[in-house]
Amino acid sequence: MTKINGADAMLKVLYDWHIDHIYGFPGGSFDSSMNAIHDFKDKIKFIEVRHEEAGALAASAEYKLTGKLGVCFGSAGPGAAHLYNGLYDAKFDKTPMVAIVANVPTSRQDIDFFQAFDEDKWFLDASVWCAQPKTADLIPTLMDEAIRQAYAKKGPAVLIISKDLGWQKIDDNFRVTYQNHVKPNYAAPTKESVEDAVKLLKEAKNPVVYFGNGAREADAGEELKEFANKFKTPLLSSYLGKGIVEDDFPAYMGTIGRIGSKAPNEIQSHTDLVVWVGNNSPFSVLWFPKDAKVIQIDVDSDKLGKRHSVDVSMLADAKKALRAIIDAGEDKEETPLYKAALADRENWDAWQDSFKDSKEMPVRPEPIWDVINKEAADNAVFAIDVGNVNMDHVRLLKMHDDQKWTTSGLHATMGYGAPAALTAATVYPDREVWELAGDGGFAMMSQELLTMARYNMHVLNIVFSNDTLGYIQAEQEDESNQPLSGVLIPGNDWAKVAEGMNVKGYTVRTKEEFEKAVKEWKQTDGPALIDIKYTHEMPYSTELNTLDDPAFVKKYQAEDLKPFSYFAEKYGIATDAASGASQHEEEAEPDPEPDTTSGASQH
């Protein structure tokens, strides 16, 4: 029987699972696996990141972009600890990935040795599966199992490899289970649930659809549009639902919540029926009338009724469920809410468009994003960091064709943009990759410019420099009404930083300068960075949204925006004139107190 090192057997399993690259940073405890990476250099590309956290975030981003899990590694001690942020990102966003974690030799474990800690205990919470082989023979078996468990449980699996076991010789006879791995084929809805859903739709006066990432997993974009056209339902989404339906689809209002635009936040409070599709946004407990009826579609029974009381539960594939309801239901006339929604959105779009050629200094968001919309390729990939950039992205980027995007969703970790851009450039080498980040988030992972330069990745890093942690600043101003504390950050010359890392750098202050720099990058095959000296003004607050307050209108230059009461009156939506609440709400909910305990950002 042919013999093979334990670590080589591990890499062979990855290769047989059609995994052709791995992200990581070497360390002494990982030497046996680094030797295997060298042995497999013609089969598996090693992408050496400058920080293990970047590798873990890159691995998490891979499934979000491709539907195929990513793999990263870290050495014992600090290398292992650095993986946590990426692991939790994957766990929160239900993203399959595998992290290989080195451990000190077996003879040095449990004796307070250099860089040693109880890794198997520490990684249990950060993973959906965690194991440490007791013998070298188990390494390929458990590597195969890690991949299976990551896919099955939709989260990060951790495999801990002791340094000495990676060197030991074992029989080269393991065969992976790749051929048994199939994509999930979720059930169709029951006949009774379809009939109940159709009945509620027929009775509803102002129905809406609220969809999330589950609709993306089901590839249900076309069904959502057909549903909206047939039943005259405005389409509202979670943030992670952006891009499932192209942004220019008239009935798509956008994202509810702080980062979303005005129309969806107003519409949600006036519905009497919500068709809830593959959506588990934690902030949805704050939205929709308490007495609104709900038809919920999800493949996970744990999600049914979790965020709102439900009248019809459909444990089914989103695409199949929507199709069944479309085929069984009758066309509806345009409802008052549907008419108001389209008009509200048109008013918002026109207001945003009015600033596209603004000459304000520092430059406003709209001129910059107008260039991005015009210049980004139809199959561009966007790696979005965390902060105010999420707000600008969801409101101003018009997704279309085969464009893709990714961000850190429920974990919402700053610094996600650069590692995700590494992933996008690796898995889509022939596409444009745009990293979009605020200066606060970009600073956290800016060292990955070195990785982009080393592998000559065609990435355009755009840094929106406004010298503040804008998302937190707005929270302090609008939610907790406190003096600004800890949010201002020193200005920086990011173009000069990029040049020092062998990346072409530009500093721009106007729309014209930005457009010129983008066009120059498009003519190259490597990375570049554009540092935009961005407005210090905060984006329009949909949480406050007090258009009856002259000071609010003046602050956001919102003279051309109409309050929802205008559209409600025009299209005959009965509302409480004082609160704006629909009449079917028996009792208005009090405004929530500022969240002073969890620190959670409501996006």
CSV table of C-alpha atoms in Angstrom, one decimal, residues 8 26 39 53 68 77 138 147 155 177 184 210 213 236 291 318 334 336 385 401 435 441 470 485 571:
chain,number,residue,atom,x,y,z
A,8,ASP,CA,-0.9,15.4,2.3
A,26,PRO,CA,1.9,30.0,7.8
A,39,ASP,CA,3.5,19.2,-2.5
A,53,GLU,CA,-8.8,37.1,9.9
A,68,LYS,CA,-19.1,26.6,-3.0
A,77,GLY,CA,-2.3,30.2,19.3
A,138,LEU,CA,-8.3,9.8,10.9
A,147,ILE,CA,-16.8,19.4,4.4
A,155,GLY,CA,-21.9,27.0,8.7
A,177,THR,CA,-17.7,11.3,-0.6
A,184,PRO,CA,-30.7,20.6,-1.5
A,210,TYR,CA,-41.1,40.7,2.3
A,213,ASN,CA,-31.6,35.7,1.3
A,236,LEU,CA,-39.8,44.8,0.3
A,291,ASP,CA,-52.4,42.4,13.5
A,318,ALA,CA,-39.4,29.6,-2.1
A,334,GLU,CA,-53.9,47.7,-8.1
A,336,PRO,CA,-54.3,51.8,-2.8
A,385,ASP,CA,-17.6,46.6,3.8
A,401,ASP,CA,-27.7,41.6,-15.1
A,435,GLU,CA,-14.3,46.9,-3.1
A,441,GLY,CA,-13.6,49.7,7.8
A,470,GLY,CA,-20.3,57.5,10.2
A,485,SER,CA,-17.7,60.1,21.4
A,571,TYR,CA,-54.7,57.1,-3.2
